Coordinates of C-alpha atoms in Angstrom, one line a residue:
X1 CA 20.3 11.9 204.2
X2 CA 21.7 10.4 200.4
X3 CA 21.4 6.7 200.0
X4 CA 21.7 6.2 203.6
X5 CA 25.4 8.3 203.9
X6 CA 24.9 11.2 206.0
X7 CA 25.5 14.9 203.9
X8 CA 28.8 16.4 203.7
X9 CA 29.6 19.7 202.4
X10 CA 32.7 21.6 202.6
X11 CA 32.4 26.1 201.6
X12 CA 35.9 27.0 200.7
X13 CA 35.6 31.1 200.9
X14 CA 38.3 33.4 199.9
X15 CA 38.7 36.0 201.7
X16 CA 41.3 38.5 199.7
X17 CA 39.9 36.7 196.2
X18 CA 41.4 39.8 194.4
X19 CA 43.7 41.0 196.1
X20 CA 45.7 37.2 195.5
X21 CA 44.8 37.4 191.7
X22 CA 46.3 40.5 191.2
X23 CA 50.0 39.3 193.6
X24 CA 49.9 36.0 192.2
X25 CA 51.2 37.4 188.8
X26 CA 52.8 41.1 190.5
X27 CA 54.4 40.1 193.9
X28 CA 54.3 42.5 195.9
X29 CA 55.9 43.8 199.4
X30 CA 53.9 45.2 201.7
X31 CA 50.3 47.4 202.0
X32 CA 49.1 46.8 198.5
X33 CA 44.7 47.3 198.1
X34 CA 42.6 46.8 195.2
X35 CA 39.6 50.3 194.6
X36 CA 37.0 50.7 193.1
X37 CA 34.5 53.8 192.6
X38 CA 31.9 52.5 194.4
X39 CA 28.7 55.6 195.5
X40 CA 30.4 57.7 193.6
X41 CA 33.9 57.7 195.3
X42 CA 37.5 55.5 194.8
X43 CA 37.0 53.2 197.9
X44 CA 38.4 49.7 199.1
X45 CA 37.2 46.4 197.0
X46 CA 40.2 44.9 198.1
X47 CA 43.3 44.6 200.4
X48 CA 46.3 41.7 201.4
X49 CA 47.0 41.1 204.8
X50 CA 49.7 43.5 205.2
X51 CA 46.7 46.7 204.6
X52 CA 45.2 44.6 207.0
X53 CA 46.8 45.4 209.3
X54 CA 47.6 48.9 209.3
X55 CA 43.8 49.8 209.9
X56 CA 42.8 49.8 206.9
X57 CA 39.2 47.8 205.2
X58 CA 36.9 46.6 202.6
X59 CA 35.2 49.6 202.1
X60 CA 37.2 53.1 203.3
X61 CA 37.2 55.4 201.2
X62 CA 40.8 55.5 199.4
X63 CA 41.4 58.8 200.2
X64 CA 41.4 58.2 203.9
X65 CA 42.8 54.8 203.8
X66 CA 46.3 56.4 201.9
X67 CA 46.5 59.7 204.9
X68 CA 46.7 56.3 207.7
X69 CA 49.1 54.1 205.1
X70 CA 51.4 56.3 202.6
X71 CA 52.2 53.9 202.1
X72 CA 49.6 52.0 200.5
X73 CA 50.5 50.6 196.5
X74 CA 46.6 50.3 194.9
X75 CA 45.9 49.4 191.4
X76 CA 42.3 49.7 189.8
X77 CA 40.1 46.1 191.2
X78 CA 38.3 44.1 187.3
X79 CA 35.8 42.8 189.0
X80 CA 34.8 40.6 185.7
X81 CA 39.1 39.4 186.0
X82 CA 37.6 38.0 189.6
X83 CA 34.6 35.9 188.6
X84 CA 36.7 34.0 186.0
X85 CA 39.2 33.4 188.8
X86 CA 36.7 32.1 190.2
X87 CA 35.4 30.3 187.4
X88 CA 38.9 28.5 186.8
X89 CA 38.7 27.4 190.9
X90 CA 35.6 26.0 190.6
X91 CA 37.5 24.1 187.3
X92 CA 40.1 22.9 190.0
X93 CA 38.3 21.4 192.4
X94 CA 36.4 19.2 191.0
X95 CA 39.7 17.3 191.4
X96 CA 37.9 16.0 195.3
X97 CA 34.1 16.2 194.5
X98 CA 32.6 16.8 190.8
X99 CA 29.5 18.2 192.5
X100 CA 30.6 22.0 192.3
X101 CA 28.9 25.2 193.1
X102 CA 29.8 28.9 193.5
X103 CA 29.6 30.7 196.8
X104 CA 28.5 34.5 196.2
X105 CA 31.7 36.4 194.6
X106 CA 34.4 34.1 196.4
X107 CA 33.6 31.3 197.2
X108 CA 32.5 27.6 196.8
X109 CA 30.2 25.5 198.2
X110 CA 30.9 21.7 197.9
X111 CA 29.1 18.9 198.0
X112 CA 31.4 15.2 198.8
X113 CA 29.4 12.9 200.4
X114 CA 31.0 9.6 200.1
X115 CA 34.5 11.0 198.2
X116 CA 36.5 12.5 202.1
X117 CA 37.7 8.8 201.7
X118 CA 39.2 9.1 199.0
X119 CA 42.0 11.0 200.0
X120 CA 42.2 9.7 203.7
X121 CA 40.0 11.4 205.5
X122 CA 37.6 14.8 206.1
X123 CA 41.5 16.4 207.7
X124 CA 43.2 14.7 204.6
X125 CA 40.5 16.2 202.1
X126 CA 41.1 20.5 204.2
X127 CA 44.6 20.0 205.0
X128 CA 45.9 19.0 200.8
X129 CA 43.2 21.4 199.7
X130 CA 45.3 24.0 202.2
X131 CA 48.3 22.9 201.0
X132 CA 47.7 23.8 197.4
X133 CA 45.9 26.6 197.5
X134 CA 48.8 27.7 200.0
X135 CA 51.3 26.8 197.6
X136 CA 49.3 29.0 194.8
X137 CA 49.4 31.8 196.4
X138 CA 45.2 32.2 197.6
X139 CA 44.5 32.4 201.1
X140 CA 41.4 30.4 202.0
X141 CA 38.8 29.6 204.8
X142 CA 38.2 26.0 204.9
X143 CA 34.8 24.9 207.0
X144 CA 32.4 21.1 206.6
X145 CA 29.7 20.0 207.7
X146 CA 26.9 18.2 207.0
X147 CA 24.4 21.6 205.6
X148 CA 25.5 24.4 203.5
X149 CA 24.8 26.5 206.2
X150 CA 26.9 25.0 209.0
X151 CA 29.4 24.5 206.6
X152 CA 29.8 28.3 205.3
X153 CA 29.0 30.0 208.7
X154 CA 31.7 27.9 209.9
X155 CA 34.2 28.5 206.9
X156 CA 33.6 32.4 207.6
X157 CA 33.4 32.5 211.8
X158 CA 35.3 29.0 213.1
X159 CA 37.7 27.2 210.8
X160 CA 37.1 23.6 211.1
X161 CA 34.5 21.1 211.2
X162 CA 31.3 20.1 212.2
X163 CA 30.4 16.3 213.9
X164 CA 28.6 14.5 211.7
X165 CA 24.5 15.5 213.1
X166 CA 26.4 18.0 215.3
X167 CA 26.0 20.9 213.4
X168 CA 23.9 23.0 216.6
X169 CA 27.0 22.4 219.3
X170 CA 29.4 23.0 216.0
X171 CA 27.7 26.6 215.8
X172 CA 26.7 27.5 219.5
X173 CA 29.1 29.7 220.1
X174 CA 29.8 31.1 217.1
X175 CA 27.6 34.9 216.6
X176 CA 23.7 34.9 214.6
X177 CA 25.9 36.7 210.8
X178 CA 26.8 33.1 210.6
X179 CA 23.1 32.5 209.5
X180 CA 23.5 34.9 206.2
X181 CA 21.4 37.0 207.8
X182 CA 22.1 41.0 206.7
X183 CA 23.7 43.7 208.7
X184 CA 21.0 45.1 210.2
X185 CA 19.6 41.3 211.4
X186 CA 22.1 40.9 213.0
X187 CA 22.6 44.5 215.7
X188 CA 18.4 44.5 216.2
X189 CA 19.0 40.1 217.2
X190 CA 21.9 41.5 219.8
X191 CA 20.1 43.8 220.6
X192 CA 17.4 41.7 222.1
X193 CA 20.6 40.5 223.6
X194 CA 21.0 37.6 221.6
X195 CA 24.2 37.7 220.1
X196 CA 25.3 33.9 219.4
X197 CA 23.2 31.2 217.5
X198 CA 22.7 28.9 220.3
X199 CA 21.2 32.3 222.6
X200 CA 19.2 32.0 219.3
X201 CA 18.1 28.2 219.2
X202 CA 17.3 28.6 222.3
X203 CA 14.2 31.5 222.0
X204 CA 10.8 31.3 221.3
X205 CA 10.2 31.3 217.6
X206 CA 6.7 32.8 217.3
X207 CA 8.2 36.3 218.9
X208 CA 11.5 36.7 216.7
X209 CA 8.7 35.5 213.2
X210 CA 6.4 38.3 214.8
X211 CA 9.3 40.5 214.7
X212 CA 12.0 39.4 211.9
X213 CA 9.8 37.5 209.5
X214 CA 10.5 33.5 208.2
X215 CA 13.7 34.3 206.8
X216 CA 15.8 34.5 210.0
X217 CA 14.4 31.7 211.2
X218 CA 14.8 29.7 207.8
X219 CA 18.4 30.7 207.8
X220 CA 18.9 28.7 211.2
X221 CA 16.9 25.6 209.9
X222 CA 18.9 25.6 207.0
X223 CA 21.6 26.1 209.1
X224 CA 20.9 23.3 211.0
X225 CA 19.8 20.3 208.9
X226 CA 15.6 21.0 210.1
X227 CA 15.2 22.5 206.1
X228 CA 17.1 21.7 202.7
X229 CA 18.8 23.9 201.0
X230 CA 20.1 22.6 197.4
X231 CA 23.2 23.0 196.2
X232 CA 23.3 23.1 191.7
X233 CA 26.6 23.4 190.4
X234 CA 28.1 25.6 187.9
X235 CA 27.3 23.2 184.3
X236 CA 30.8 23.4 182.3
X237 CA 30.5 25.9 179.4
X238 CA 29.7 24.0 176.2
X239 CA 33.1 22.7 174.1
X240 CA 33.2 23.5 170.7
X241 CA 35.9 21.0 169.6
X242 CA 36.5 17.6 167.6
X243 CA 39.6 15.4 166.7
X244 CA 39.9 12.5 163.7
X245 CA 42.8 10.6 164.0
X246 CA 44.0 8.7 161.3
X247 CA 45.0 5.3 161.0
X248 CA 47.1 6.2 157.9
X249 CA 49.0 10.4 157.6
X250 CA 47.3 11.5 154.8
X251 CA 49.4 13.9 152.3
X252 CA 46.6 15.4 149.3
X253 CA 44.9 18.2 149.6
X254 CA 41.4 16.5 149.1
X255 CA 41.7 14.0 152.0
X256 CA 42.3 17.7 153.8
X257 CA 39.3 18.0 153.1
X258 CA 37.6 14.7 153.0
X259 CA 38.2 14.5 157.4
X260 CA 37.4 18.3 157.3
X261 CA 34.6 17.5 155.9
X262 CA 33.7 15.3 158.9
X263 CA 35.1 17.2 161.4
X264 CA 32.0 19.8 160.2
X265 CA 28.8 17.8 160.5
X266 CA 30.1 16.2 163.5
X267 CA 31.3 20.2 164.9
X268 CA 28.3 21.8 163.2
X269 CA 25.5 19.4 165.1
X270 CA 27.2 20.3 168.6
X271 CA 26.4 24.4 167.2
X272 CA 23.1 23.6 166.1
X273 CA 22.0 22.1 169.2
X274 CA 23.0 24.6 171.3
X275 CA 21.1 27.6 168.7
X276 CA 25.1 28.3 168.5
X277 CA 26.8 29.8 164.2
X278 CA 31.0 29.4 164.4
X279 CA 32.6 33.1 163.5
X280 CA 36.6 31.5 164.3
X281 CA 36.8 28.5 163.5
X282 CA 40.9 27.0 163.6
X283 CA 41.8 23.6 162.7
X284 CA 45.0 22.1 163.0
X285 CA 47.1 19.1 162.0
X286 CA 49.3 16.6 163.4
X287 CA 51.9 15.6 161.1
X288 CA 54.4 12.4 162.3
X289 CA 56.9 14.0 163.4
X290 CA 54.9 16.0 165.9
X291 CA 55.2 18.7 164.3
X292 CA 51.8 20.6 164.0
X293 CA 50.3 23.6 161.5
X294 CA 46.6 26.0 162.3
X295 CA 45.2 27.1 160.0
X296 CA 42.5 30.1 161.2
X297 CA 39.4 30.8 159.5
X298 CA 37.1 34.2 160.6
X299 CA 33.9 34.4 159.1
X300 CA 31.6 38.1 158.1
X301 CA 28.8 35.9 159.8
X302 CA 28.1 33.1 162.3
X303 CA 27.4 29.8 160.3
X304 CA 27.0 26.2 161.0
X305 CA 26.0 25.1 157.7
X306 CA 29.0 22.1 156.9
X307 CA 28.3 22.7 152.7
X308 CA 29.0 26.5 153.5
X309 CA 32.4 27.1 155.1
X310 CA 34.5 24.0 154.1
X311 CA 35.1 25.9 150.5
X312 CA 36.2 28.5 152.8
X313 CA 39.1 26.1 154.8
X314 CA 39.9 24.9 151.2
X315 CA 43.1 28.2 150.4
X316 CA 44.2 27.9 153.8
X317 CA 45.1 24.7 153.2
X318 CA 46.5 24.4 149.9
X319 CA 49.2 26.0 151.5
X320 CA 49.7 23.5 154.2
X321 CA 53.0 21.3 154.2
X322 CA 51.7 18.0 155.6
X323 CA 55.5 16.3 155.3
X324 CA 55.6 12.3 155.7
X325 CA 51.4 12.8 156.2
X326 CA 49.2 14.0 158.9
X327 CA 47.8 11.2 161.4
X328 CA 44.9 13.7 163.7
X329 CA 42.5 16.4 162.7
X330 CA 40.7 18.6 165.7
X331 CA 38.5 21.3 164.8
X332 CA 37.6 24.4 166.6
X333 CA 35.0 27.5 167.5
X334 CA 37.3 29.5 168.9
X335 CA 33.9 32.5 169.1
X336 CA 30.5 31.3 168.9
X337 CA 28.0 34.1 168.2
X338 CA 24.3 32.9 169.1
X339 CA 22.7 32.3 165.9
X340 CA 19.3 31.1 167.0
X341 CA 16.9 28.4 164.7
X342 CA 14.9 31.2 162.6
X343 CA 11.5 30.1 159.8
X344 CA 12.9 29.5 156.6
X345 CA 10.6 30.0 153.6
X346 CA 10.1 29.4 149.7
X347 CA 10.8 33.5 149.0
X348 CA 13.7 33.1 150.5
X349 CA 16.1 35.3 148.4
X350 CA 20.3 33.2 149.1
X351 CA 21.6 36.4 148.4
X352 CA 22.8 37.2 151.3
X353 CA 24.1 34.6 152.5
X354 CA 26.4 34.8 148.7
X355 CA 28.2 38.1 149.7
X356 CA 28.2 36.6 153.4
X357 CA 30.7 34.1 152.1
X358 CA 32.4 36.4 148.6
X359 CA 33.9 39.3 152.1
X360 CA 34.9 35.5 154.1
X361 CA 36.8 34.4 151.0
X362 CA 38.3 38.4 150.6
X363 CA 38.8 38.4 154.2
X364 CA 41.5 35.1 154.2
X365 CA 42.9 37.5 152.3
X366 CA 43.2 41.2 153.4
X367 CA 41.4 40.3 156.7
X368 CA 37.6 40.6 158.0
X369 CA 38.8 44.2 159.4
X370 CA 39.9 45.7 156.3
X371 CA 37.0 45.7 154.3
X372 CA 34.4 48.3 155.4
X373 CA 30.9 49.0 154.1
X374 CA 29.2 52.9 154.2
X375 CA 25.6 53.2 156.3
X376 CA 24.0 55.4 156.9
X377 CA 23.5 58.3 159.6
X378 CA 21.9 61.0 161.5
X379 CA 22.1 63.7 160.1
X380 CA 21.8 66.5 157.1
X381 CA 25.7 67.4 157.2
X382 CA 27.0 65.3 154.0
X383 CA 30.6 64.7 156.1
X384 CA 28.1 63.5 158.1
X385 CA 25.2 61.6 156.4
X386 CA 27.6 58.6 156.6
X387 CA 30.2 56.1 158.5
X388 CA 32.4 53.5 157.6
X389 CA 31.7 50.0 159.0
X390 CA 34.1 47.2 159.7
X391 CA 31.5 44.8 156.3
X392 CA 32.1 41.3 158.9
X393 CA 30.2 43.3 161.6
X394 CA 27.7 45.2 160.7
X395 CA 24.3 44.6 159.3
X396 CA 23.8 46.6 155.4
X397 CA 20.4 48.5 155.4
X398 CA 18.7 48.2 152.9
X399 CA 17.9 52.3 151.9
X400 CA 18.8 55.5 152.0
X401 CA 16.5 58.2 153.1
X402 CA 17.5 61.2 151.7
X403 CA 14.9 64.4 150.4
X404 CA 17.1 65.8 147.9
X405 CA 19.7 63.6 145.5
X406 CA 23.4 63.0 146.3
X407 CA 26.2 62.6 145.0
X408 CA 28.4 58.8 144.8
X409 CA 31.4 61.0 145.0
X410 CA 32.3 62.8 148.3
X411 CA 35.9 64.3 148.3
X412 CA 36.7 68.2 150.1
X413 CA 35.7 70.9 148.8
X414 CA 37.2 72.8 146.3
X415 CA 37.0 76.3 145.0
X416 CA 36.6 77.9 142.2
X417 CA 35.9 81.4 140.7
X418 CA 32.1 82.5 140.3
X419 CA 29.9 85.6 141.5
X420 CA 27.5 85.6 143.4
X421 CA 24.7 83.1 144.5
X422 CA 23.7 81.4 141.0
X423 CA 26.2 79.2 139.2
X424 CA 28.6 80.8 137.2
X425 CA 29.0 80.2 133.5
X426 CA 32.1 79.1 132.9
X427 CA 34.7 77.9 136.2
X428 CA 37.9 76.3 136.0
X429 CA 38.1 72.9 138.3
X430 CA 40.5 69.8 138.3
X431 CA 42.7 72.0 135.8
X432 CA 39.6 72.0 133.3
X433 CA 37.6 74.3 131.8
X434 CA 34.1 73.9 132.2
X435 CA 30.8 74.8 131.1
X436 CA 26.9 75.1 133.0
X437 CA 24.5 73.6 130.7
X438 CA 22.2 73.4 133.3
X439 CA 21.4 74.0 137.3
X440 CA 19.5 73.1 140.0
X441 CA 18.7 74.2 142.8
X442 CA 19.6 75.3 145.4
X443 CA 19.1 73.5 148.3
X444 CA 19.5 74.9 151.4
X445 CA 22.4 73.3 154.7
X446 CA 22.6 75.0 157.5
X447 CA 25.7 74.5 159.7
X448 CA 24.4 72.0 163.2
X449 CA 25.7 74.2 166.2
X450 CA 26.3 71.8 168.9
X451 CA 28.8 70.1 167.3
X452 CA 32.6 71.7 166.0
X453 CA 33.3 71.9 163.0
X454 CA 36.1 74.0 161.4
X455 CA 34.5 72.7 158.1
X456 CA 31.9 74.9 158.2
X457 CA 32.3 77.8 160.0
X458 CA 31.6 79.9 157.4
X459 CA 27.9 79.2 157.8
X460 CA 25.3 77.7 155.5
X461 CA 25.3 77.0 152.1
X462 CA 23.1 77.0 149.1
X463 CA 23.8 73.4 147.2
X464 CA 23.1 73.3 143.3
X465 CA 22.9 70.3 141.1
X466 CA 25.2 71.5 137.5
X467 CA 25.3 69.7 135.1
X468 CA 27.8 70.5 132.2
X469 CA 28.2 70.8 128.5
X470 CA 32.1 68.9 129.1
X471 CA 29.1 65.6 130.3
X472 CA 30.7 66.4 134.2
X473 CA 27.6 66.5 136.7
X474 CA 28.2 68.2 140.3
X475 CA 27.9 69.3 143.6
X476 CA 28.8 72.7 143.5
X477 CA 27.3 75.3 146.8
X478 CA 28.4 78.6 148.1
X479 CA 28.6 80.4 151.1
X480 CA 26.4 83.4 151.6
X481 CA 27.5 84.1 155.0
X482 CA 31.3 84.3 153.6
X483 CA 30.9 84.7 149.4
X484 CA 32.3 82.0 147.6
X485 CA 31.5 78.8 145.5
X486 CA 33.2 75.3 146.7
X487 CA 33.0 72.1 144.5
X488 CA 32.0 68.6 146.6
X489 CA 31.7 66.0 145.0
X490 CA 30.2 65.0 142.2
X491 CA 27.6 62.6 139.9
X492 CA 27.8 59.3 138.3

């Protein structure tokens, strides 16, 4: 009971949610199915009415389906896109009531207590739902009853409306599978002669509990309203956007920056409450002539500090054409990331924050993806001892561990003339005549046999650090298995 009013619940089932989503975007005539790899086999995931009429069914191997229906058209399923589509349908259903939750992966459950009269009654409300969904190309089955279990049973096995306080009469003829029980339990009940819910309700409860456990009778009691069952509405995701409408148009950069600062304070307060940080920001400026201009800001790190974000907007806002004036500002965090609260200390170094802000400033000019940093890699091969990663999407490493010093400048091997296993006393490199003053080594590096690399087919290498009398500090190596000398790097 709810404030003296009998609770009423609607269950909306979308039996072809995945295929309907795809066919709404690209209609196809004839049999159509979505496939998904399950248990090392490509199986039918969802299919349209034409494919069902050909004898195909969900879970059927795709190879068998093609044998039964040679003209079957198909494509790979995308369950994550189907879930997003279901969330969109949930938002659409709020036109009927505010209390809406998801029912598995292909349904909605709605508490419409006290809402049906707004649409002319329960029958008219369900007819309106069917009409709108059919117009959108979405197959649906709808049930309405006093309980969530009864509404689900009607939607899946006997579409219709159960009169108030008459759940048992409406469910009596439905199969026991309508109680949301496992298939194996449903088969076992049918073998005992309990084929429908009416048979189950009239059977002795103690033997059923001993054989099937308390879950079976709990589902029955929930459907009949003896045991309560909650409906958990899906919470709306936080919306990180703020807006300001100005009483008088503005056009000076200082005025626009002042407005943006006020919006940033509000937005960052929302982000802090959710322990989130903005990664991408977009500010929309509406002019009095109804034209809109946007300024996007991509940050190297998630932030929610208005004082750090505001200066980064200055360059983009300085290029905005205010026209006859700007009368509205809208700021939105288009991409957010987790930014949990951290313990601060009086010894905290602000150098990292300054570096992140610098990367953000440069990124507004050339793009964040064009700013790179070097990171160490787990390999003793010089060419593979580092990786190049976008600076905005990676963390710096405090120190590089290497058994021997490595040159700052590393380049592809360049051959030089030399004989023997010791560095040559005189050699020419890049049109320069050089003389060896001091040589340190060798450091032997062997190839990584588990990887294919054409540059290391000459075998192991003996690396030397050579200081020339001309001031050059080079990194040379000798290949004993295929005699030859090469220059691969230069020390600072």
